[in-house]
PDB file of C-alpha atoms in Angstrom:
ATOM      1  CA  MET K   1     -16.369   3.305 -38.275  1.00 75.00           C
ATOM      2  CA  PHE K   2     -13.121   4.789 -37.021  1.00 90.00           C
ATOM      3  CA  ILE K   3     -10.990   2.805 -34.584  1.00 95.00           C
ATOM      4  CA  GLU K   4      -8.163   4.631 -32.841  1.00 95.00           C
ATOM      5  CA  THR K   5      -4.998   2.822 -31.811  1.00 95.00           C
ATOM      6  CA  GLU K   6      -2.575   3.622 -29.027  1.00 93.00           C
ATOM      7  CA  ALA K   7       0.817   2.223 -28.181  1.00 90.00           C
ATOM      8  CA  THR K   8       1.226   0.575 -24.793  1.00 88.00           C
ATOM      9  CA  PRO K   9       4.347   0.061 -22.660  1.00 83.00           C
ATOM     10  CA  ASN K  10       4.418  -3.523 -23.988  1.00 87.00           C
ATOM     11  CA  PRO K  11       5.849  -3.425 -27.540  1.00 91.00           C
ATOM     12  CA  ASP K  12       3.912  -6.589 -28.475  1.00 92.00           C
ATOM     13  CA  THR K  13       0.549  -5.080 -27.473  1.00 92.00           C
ATOM     14  CA  LEU K  14      -1.573  -2.337 -29.034  1.00 94.00           C
ATOM     15  CA  LYS K  15      -4.686  -0.721 -27.604  1.00 93.00           C
ATOM     16  CA  PHE K  16      -7.663  -0.379 -29.981  1.00 96.00           C
ATOM     17  CA  LEU K  17     -10.409   2.151 -29.159  1.00 95.00           C
ATOM     18  CA  PRO K  18     -13.564   1.580 -31.230  1.00 94.00           C
ATOM     19  CA  GLY K  19     -15.437   4.556 -29.745  1.00 92.00           C
ATOM     20  CA  ARG K  20     -18.093   2.464 -28.015  1.00 91.00           C
ATOM     21  CA  MET K  21     -18.679   0.680 -24.738  1.00 89.00           C
ATOM     22  CA  LEU K  22     -17.597  -2.969 -24.887  1.00 90.00           C
ATOM     23  CA  MET K  23     -18.237  -4.091 -21.297  1.00 83.00           C
ATOM     24  CA  ASP K  24     -20.425  -2.212 -18.842  1.00 75.00           C
ATOM     25  CA  GLU K  25     -18.344  -3.477 -15.903  1.00 71.00           C
ATOM     26  CA  GLY K  26     -15.203  -5.500 -15.300  1.00 72.00           C
ATOM     27  CA  THR K  27     -12.711  -6.760 -17.838  1.00 78.00           C
ATOM     28  CA  ALA K  28     -12.039 -10.022 -19.645  1.00 83.00           C
ATOM     29  CA  ASN K  29      -8.648 -11.501 -20.450  1.00 83.00           C
ATOM     30  CA  PHE K  30      -8.169 -14.233 -23.055  1.00 88.00           C
ATOM     31  CA  THR K  31      -4.749 -15.845 -23.379  1.00 86.00           C
ATOM     32  CA  ASP K  32      -5.550 -18.452 -26.020  1.00 89.00           C
ATOM     33  CA  VAL K  33      -8.230 -19.606 -28.430  1.00 90.00           C
ATOM     34  CA  ASP K  34      -9.727 -22.067 -25.920  1.00 89.00           C
ATOM     35  CA  ALA K  35     -10.232 -19.342 -23.315  1.00 84.00           C
ATOM     36  CA  ALA K  36     -11.736 -17.109 -26.012  1.00 89.00           C
ATOM     37  CA  LYS K  37     -14.818 -19.312 -26.328  1.00 87.00           C
ATOM     38  CA  GLY K  38     -16.548 -16.931 -23.904  1.00 85.00           C
ATOM     39  CA  SER K  39     -16.166 -14.025 -26.317  1.00 92.00           C
ATOM     40  CA  PRO K  40     -17.178 -13.889 -29.980  1.00 94.00           C
ATOM     41  CA  LEU K  41     -14.855 -10.867 -30.349  1.00 95.00           C
ATOM     42  CA  ALA K  42     -11.832 -12.655 -28.880  1.00 95.00           C
ATOM     43  CA  THR K  43     -12.607 -15.751 -30.966  1.00 96.00           C
ATOM     44  CA  ALA K  44     -12.606 -13.620 -34.134  1.00 96.00           C
ATOM     45  CA  LEU K  45      -9.278 -12.007 -33.201  1.00 97.00           C
ATOM     46  CA  PHE K  46      -7.667 -15.358 -32.374  1.00 96.00           C
ATOM     47  CA  GLY K  47      -8.600 -16.368 -35.917  1.00 95.00           C
ATOM     48  CA  LEU K  48      -5.619 -14.239 -36.971  1.00 96.00           C
ATOM     49  CA  ALA K  49      -2.401 -16.270 -36.977  1.00 92.00           C
ATOM     50  CA  ASP K  50      -0.264 -13.712 -35.127  1.00 95.00           C
ATOM     51  CA  VAL K  51      -2.634 -12.913 -32.223  1.00 96.00           C
ATOM     52  CA  ARG K  52      -1.447 -14.277 -28.859  1.00 94.00           C
ATOM     53  CA  GLY K  53      -3.716 -12.435 -26.434  1.00 92.00           C
ATOM     54  CA  VAL K  54      -6.929 -10.392 -26.280  1.00 93.00           C
ATOM     55  CA  PHE K  55      -8.005  -8.204 -23.395  1.00 89.00           C
ATOM     56  CA  VAL K  56     -11.390  -6.441 -23.326  1.00 89.00           C
ATOM     57  CA  GLY K  57     -11.974  -3.390 -21.158  1.00 85.00           C
ATOM     58  CA  TYR K  58     -14.804  -0.895 -20.797  1.00 84.00           C
ATOM     59  CA  ASP K  59     -14.186   0.876 -24.105  1.00 89.00           C
ATOM     60  CA  PHE K  60     -11.038  -0.712 -25.509  1.00 91.00           C
ATOM     61  CA  VAL K  61      -9.481  -3.954 -26.705  1.00 95.00           C
ATOM     62  CA  THR K  62      -5.799  -4.691 -26.367  1.00 93.00           C
ATOM     63  CA  VAL K  63      -4.307  -7.233 -28.712  1.00 95.00           C
ATOM     64  CA  THR K  64      -0.978  -8.933 -28.104  1.00 93.00           C
ATOM     65  CA  LYS K  65       0.868 -10.227 -31.149  1.00 95.00           C
ATOM     66  CA  ALA K  66       3.550 -12.877 -31.483  1.00 94.00           C
ATOM     67  CA  THR K  67       6.921 -11.325 -30.650  1.00 93.00           C
ATOM     68  CA  GLU K  68       8.397 -12.268 -34.030  1.00 95.00           C
ATOM     69  CA  SER K  69       5.509 -10.617 -35.918  1.00 95.00           C
ATOM     70  CA  ASP K  70       5.530  -7.031 -37.124  1.00 95.00           C
ATOM     71  CA  TRP K  71       2.734  -4.586 -36.309  1.00 96.00           C
ATOM     72  CA  SER K  72       2.822  -3.266 -39.881  1.00 96.00           C
ATOM     73  CA  VAL K  73       1.347  -6.633 -40.923  1.00 95.00           C
ATOM     74  CA  VAL K  74      -0.751  -7.491 -37.861  1.00 96.00           C
ATOM     75  CA  LYS K  75      -2.399  -4.105 -37.206  1.00 97.00           C
ATOM     76  CA  PRO K  76      -4.340  -3.869 -40.514  1.00 97.00           C
ATOM     77  CA  ALA K  77      -5.618  -7.431 -40.043  1.00 97.00           C
ATOM     78  CA  VAL K  78      -6.764  -6.643 -36.483  1.00 97.00           C
ATOM     79  CA  LEU K  79      -8.492  -3.437 -37.617  1.00 97.00           C
ATOM     80  CA  GLY K  80     -10.272  -5.312 -40.416  1.00 96.00           C
ATOM     81  CA  THR K  81     -11.398  -8.037 -38.018  1.00 96.00           C
ATOM     82  CA  LEU K  82     -12.659  -5.464 -35.501  1.00 96.00           C
ATOM     83  CA  MET K  83     -14.637  -3.573 -38.157  1.00 96.00           C
ATOM     84  CA  THR K  84     -16.201  -6.765 -39.489  1.00 96.00           C
ATOM     85  CA  PHE K  85     -17.027  -7.915 -35.972  1.00 95.00           C
ATOM     86  CA  PHE K  86     -18.694  -4.653 -34.907  1.00 94.00           C
ATOM     87  CA  ALA K  87     -20.686  -4.527 -38.168  1.00 94.00           C
ATOM     88  CA  SER K  88     -22.040  -8.022 -37.374  1.00 94.00           C
ATOM     89  CA  GLY K  89     -23.773  -6.877 -34.186  1.00 91.00           C
ATOM     90  CA  ALA K  90     -22.580  -9.956 -32.262  1.00 90.00           C
ATOM     91  CA  PRO K  91     -22.071  -9.583 -28.494  1.00 89.00           C
ATOM     92  CA  VAL K  92     -18.520  -8.838 -27.366  1.00 92.00           C
ATOM     93  CA  ILE K  93     -18.815 -11.253 -24.434  1.00 86.00           C
ATOM     94  CA  ASP K  94     -21.277 -14.135 -24.204  1.00 83.00           C
ATOM     95  CA  PRO K  95     -23.708 -13.360 -21.335  1.00 73.00           C
ATOM     96  CA  ALA K  96     -23.465 -16.983 -20.123  1.00 71.00           C
ATOM     97  CA  TYR K  97     -19.686 -16.593 -19.859  1.00 70.00           C
ATOM     98  CA  LEU K  98     -20.051 -13.443 -17.750  1.00 63.00           C
ATOM     99  CA  ALA K  99     -22.452 -15.234 -15.414  1.00 57.00           C
ATOM    100  CA  SER K 100     -19.984 -18.101 -14.943  1.00 55.00           C
ATOM    101  CA  MET K 101     -17.078 -15.886 -13.851  1.00 55.00           C
ATOM    102  CA  GLY K 102     -16.606 -16.532 -10.140  1.00 45.00           C
ATOM    103  CA  GLY K 103     -14.998 -14.601  -7.317  1.00 45.00           C
ATOM    104  CA  GLN K 104     -12.218 -15.260  -4.809  1.00 50.00           C
ATOM    105  CA  GLY K 105     -12.560 -16.702  -1.335  1.00 55.00           C
ATOM    106  CA  ASP K 106     -10.697 -14.808   1.400  1.00 68.00           C
ATOM    107  CA  ALA K 107     -10.543 -15.252   5.154  1.00 72.00           C
ATOM    108  CA  GLU K 108     -13.494 -13.555   6.828  1.00 77.00           C
ATOM    109  CA  GLU K 109     -11.292 -12.015   9.531  1.00 83.00           C
ATOM    110  CA  ASP K 110      -9.440 -10.054   6.813  1.00 85.00           C
ATOM    111  CA  ALA K 111     -12.635  -8.585   5.322  1.00 85.00           C
ATOM    112  CA  GLU K 112     -11.872  -4.978   6.372  1.00 90.00           C
ATOM    113  CA  ILE K 113      -8.289  -5.125   5.055  1.00 91.00           C
ATOM    114  CA  ILE K 114      -9.462  -6.707   1.793  1.00 88.00           C
ATOM    115  CA  ALA K 115     -12.103  -4.001   1.375  1.00 88.00           C
ATOM    116  CA  GLN K 116      -9.369  -1.348   1.728  1.00 92.00           C
ATOM    117  CA  ILE K 117      -7.128  -3.151  -0.792  1.00 91.00           C
ATOM    118  CA  ARG K 118      -9.964  -3.503  -3.312  1.00 87.00           C
ATOM    119  CA  GLN K 119     -10.940   0.152  -2.897  1.00 90.00           C
ATOM    120  CA  LEU K 120      -7.357   1.287  -3.549  1.00 91.00           C
ATOM    121  CA  LEU K 121      -7.133  -0.986  -6.579  1.00 88.00           C
ATOM    122  CA  ASP K 122     -10.420   0.367  -7.987  1.00 85.00           C
ATOM    123  CA  GLU K 123      -9.845   4.048  -7.257  1.00 87.00           C
ATOM    124  CA  LYS K 124      -6.105   4.625  -7.566  1.00 87.00           C
ATOM    125  CA  ILE K 125      -4.463   1.770  -9.461  1.00 87.00           C
ATOM    126  CA  ARG K 126      -6.924   0.345 -11.990  1.00 83.00           C
ATOM    127  CA  PRO K 127      -7.546   3.684 -13.805  1.00 83.00           C
ATOM    128  CA  ALA K 128      -3.802   4.205 -14.343  1.00 81.00           C
ATOM    129  CA  VAL K 129      -3.273   0.644 -15.545  1.00 81.00           C
ATOM    130  CA  ALA K 130      -6.292   0.927 -17.898  1.00 80.00           C
ATOM    131  CA  GLN K 131      -4.685   3.948 -19.588  1.00 80.00           C
ATOM    132  CA  ASP K 132      -1.935   1.595 -20.734  1.00 77.00           C
ATOM    133  CA  GLY K 133      -4.460  -0.931 -22.062  1.00 79.00           C
ATOM    134  CA  GLY K 134      -4.482  -3.348 -19.164  1.00 77.00           C
ATOM    135  CA  ASP K 135      -5.997  -4.247 -15.859  1.00 82.00           C
ATOM    136  CA  ILE K 136      -4.980  -5.607 -12.499  1.00 83.00           C
ATOM    137  CA  VAL K 137      -7.009  -8.386 -10.934  1.00 80.00           C
ATOM    138  CA  TYR K 138      -7.137  -9.112  -7.226  1.00 84.00           C
ATOM    139  CA  HIS K 139      -6.557 -12.812  -6.430  1.00 81.00           C
ATOM    140  CA  GLY K 140      -6.304 -12.835  -2.660  1.00 84.00           C
ATOM    141  CA  PHE K 141      -4.742 -11.670   0.587  1.00 88.00           C
ATOM    142  CA  LYS K 142      -3.029 -14.096   2.928  1.00 86.00           C
ATOM    143  CA  GLU K 143      -0.580 -13.509   5.784  1.00 87.00           C
ATOM    144  CA  GLY K 144       0.197  -9.948   4.665  1.00 90.00           C
ATOM    145  CA  VAL K 145       0.703 -10.846   0.990  1.00 89.00           C
ATOM    146  CA  VAL K 146      -1.551  -9.443  -1.746  1.00 89.00           C
ATOM    147  CA  TYR K 147      -1.793 -11.606  -4.872  1.00 86.00           C
ATOM    148  CA  LEU K 148      -2.480  -9.728  -8.102  1.00 85.00           C
ATOM    149  CA  GLN K 149      -2.519 -10.567 -11.792  1.00 80.00           C
ATOM    150  CA  MET K 150      -1.562  -8.106 -14.498  1.00 80.00           C
ATOM    151  CA  GLN K 151      -3.695  -8.446 -17.638  1.00 78.00           C
ATOM    152  CA  GLY K 152      -3.911  -7.015 -21.119  1.00 74.00           C
ATOM    153  CA  ALA K 153      -0.997  -4.853 -22.185  1.00 69.00           C
ATOM    154  CA  CYS K 154       0.409  -5.091 -18.666  1.00 67.00           C
ATOM    155  CA  SER K 155       0.812  -8.858 -18.841  1.00 68.00           C
ATOM    156  CA  GLY K 156       4.301  -9.559 -20.084  1.00 66.00           C
ATOM    157  CA  CYS K 157       5.179  -5.867 -20.236  1.00 67.00           C
ATOM    158  CA  PRO K 158       8.874  -5.268 -19.548  1.00 64.00           C
ATOM    159  CA  SER K 159       8.004  -2.736 -16.843  1.00 68.00           C
ATOM    160  CA  SER K 160       5.208  -4.729 -15.153  1.00 67.00           C
ATOM    161  CA  THR K 161       7.471  -6.050 -12.370  1.00 69.00           C
ATOM    162  CA  ILE K 162       8.627  -2.519 -11.577  1.00 71.00           C
ATOM    163  CA  THR K 163       5.016  -1.280 -11.646  1.00 72.00           C
ATOM    164  CA  LEU K 164       3.940  -4.078  -9.326  1.00 73.00           C
ATOM    165  CA  LYS K 165       6.778  -3.737  -6.815  1.00 76.00           C
ATOM    166  CA  ASN K 166       7.651  -0.024  -6.857  1.00 77.00           C
ATOM    167  CA  GLY K 167       4.240   1.421  -7.599  1.00 83.00           C
ATOM    168  CA  ILE K 168       1.453  -0.833  -6.424  1.00 87.00           C
ATOM    169  CA  GLU K 169       3.248  -2.447  -3.485  1.00 89.00           C
ATOM    170  CA  ASN K 170       4.438   0.898  -2.120  1.00 90.00           C
ATOM    171  CA  LEU K 171       0.966   2.417  -2.435  1.00 90.00           C
ATOM    172  CA  LEU K 172      -0.751  -0.533  -0.731  1.00 92.00           C
ATOM    173  CA  LYS K 173       1.831  -0.629   2.083  1.00 92.00           C
ATOM    174  CA  TYR K 174       1.400   3.111   2.660  1.00 93.00           C
ATOM    175  CA  TYR K 175      -2.397   2.966   2.988  1.00 94.00           C
ATOM    176  CA  VAL K 176      -2.769  -0.555   4.431  1.00 93.00           C
ATOM    177  CA  PRO K 177      -0.038  -1.287   7.002  1.00 93.00           C
ATOM    178  CA  GLU K 178      -1.041  -4.969   7.137  1.00 94.00           C
ATOM    179  CA  VAL K 179       0.307  -5.416   3.598  1.00 92.00           C
ATOM    180  CA  ILE K 180       3.922  -6.630   3.693  1.00 91.00           C
ATOM    181  CA  ASP K 181       4.345  -7.877   0.108  1.00 90.00           C
ATOM    182  CA  VAL K 182       2.660  -7.911  -3.301  1.00 89.00           C
ATOM    183  CA  ARG K 183       3.160 -10.881  -5.599  1.00 85.00           C
ATOM    184  CA  ALA K 184       2.190 -11.521  -9.189  1.00 81.00           C
ATOM    185  CA  VAL K 185      -0.041 -14.456 -10.027  1.00 75.00           C
ATOM    186  CA  ASP K 186       0.418 -16.047 -13.445  1.00 67.00           C
ATOM    187  CA  LEU K 187      -2.571 -18.061 -14.561  1.00 56.00           C
TER     188      LEU K 187
END
């Protein structure tokens, strides 16, 4: 098995491409070992001392290391863990975990605006963010403010605030005049 790696804008995060589909839809973000209980893959990666975050996308995994750690040490351990995991045949995400993931509640009167925001996120923003090994998750719309969470390589990235304000906010304001601000949600 050959696993490609790509740098991301976040120096503490690398993108690993195993050449196979990992999730048929959506993404999953794990910020610690307790959250990783929903994913055998994330649990295996958190077994490495220097892993601080795991993000699973359609066909990639991004791994965030401890800032003080060096990729020359962490990367071979991650690659070894990924190869062992994929050879085991275990599921990447526990199906029960996927079923338990809930949605957001928004005001019904904003349904048309929210549909526009979600469409823009899915069609214009999410593909660009995924190229950098991350995702952007919609968390709500209230009184003109869109609440989003950056995940994967984009979470904690030095340029994520600029991406959120200059890129995403400008795009949403242009296409959806009801949007007056975009704010990051840290969970």
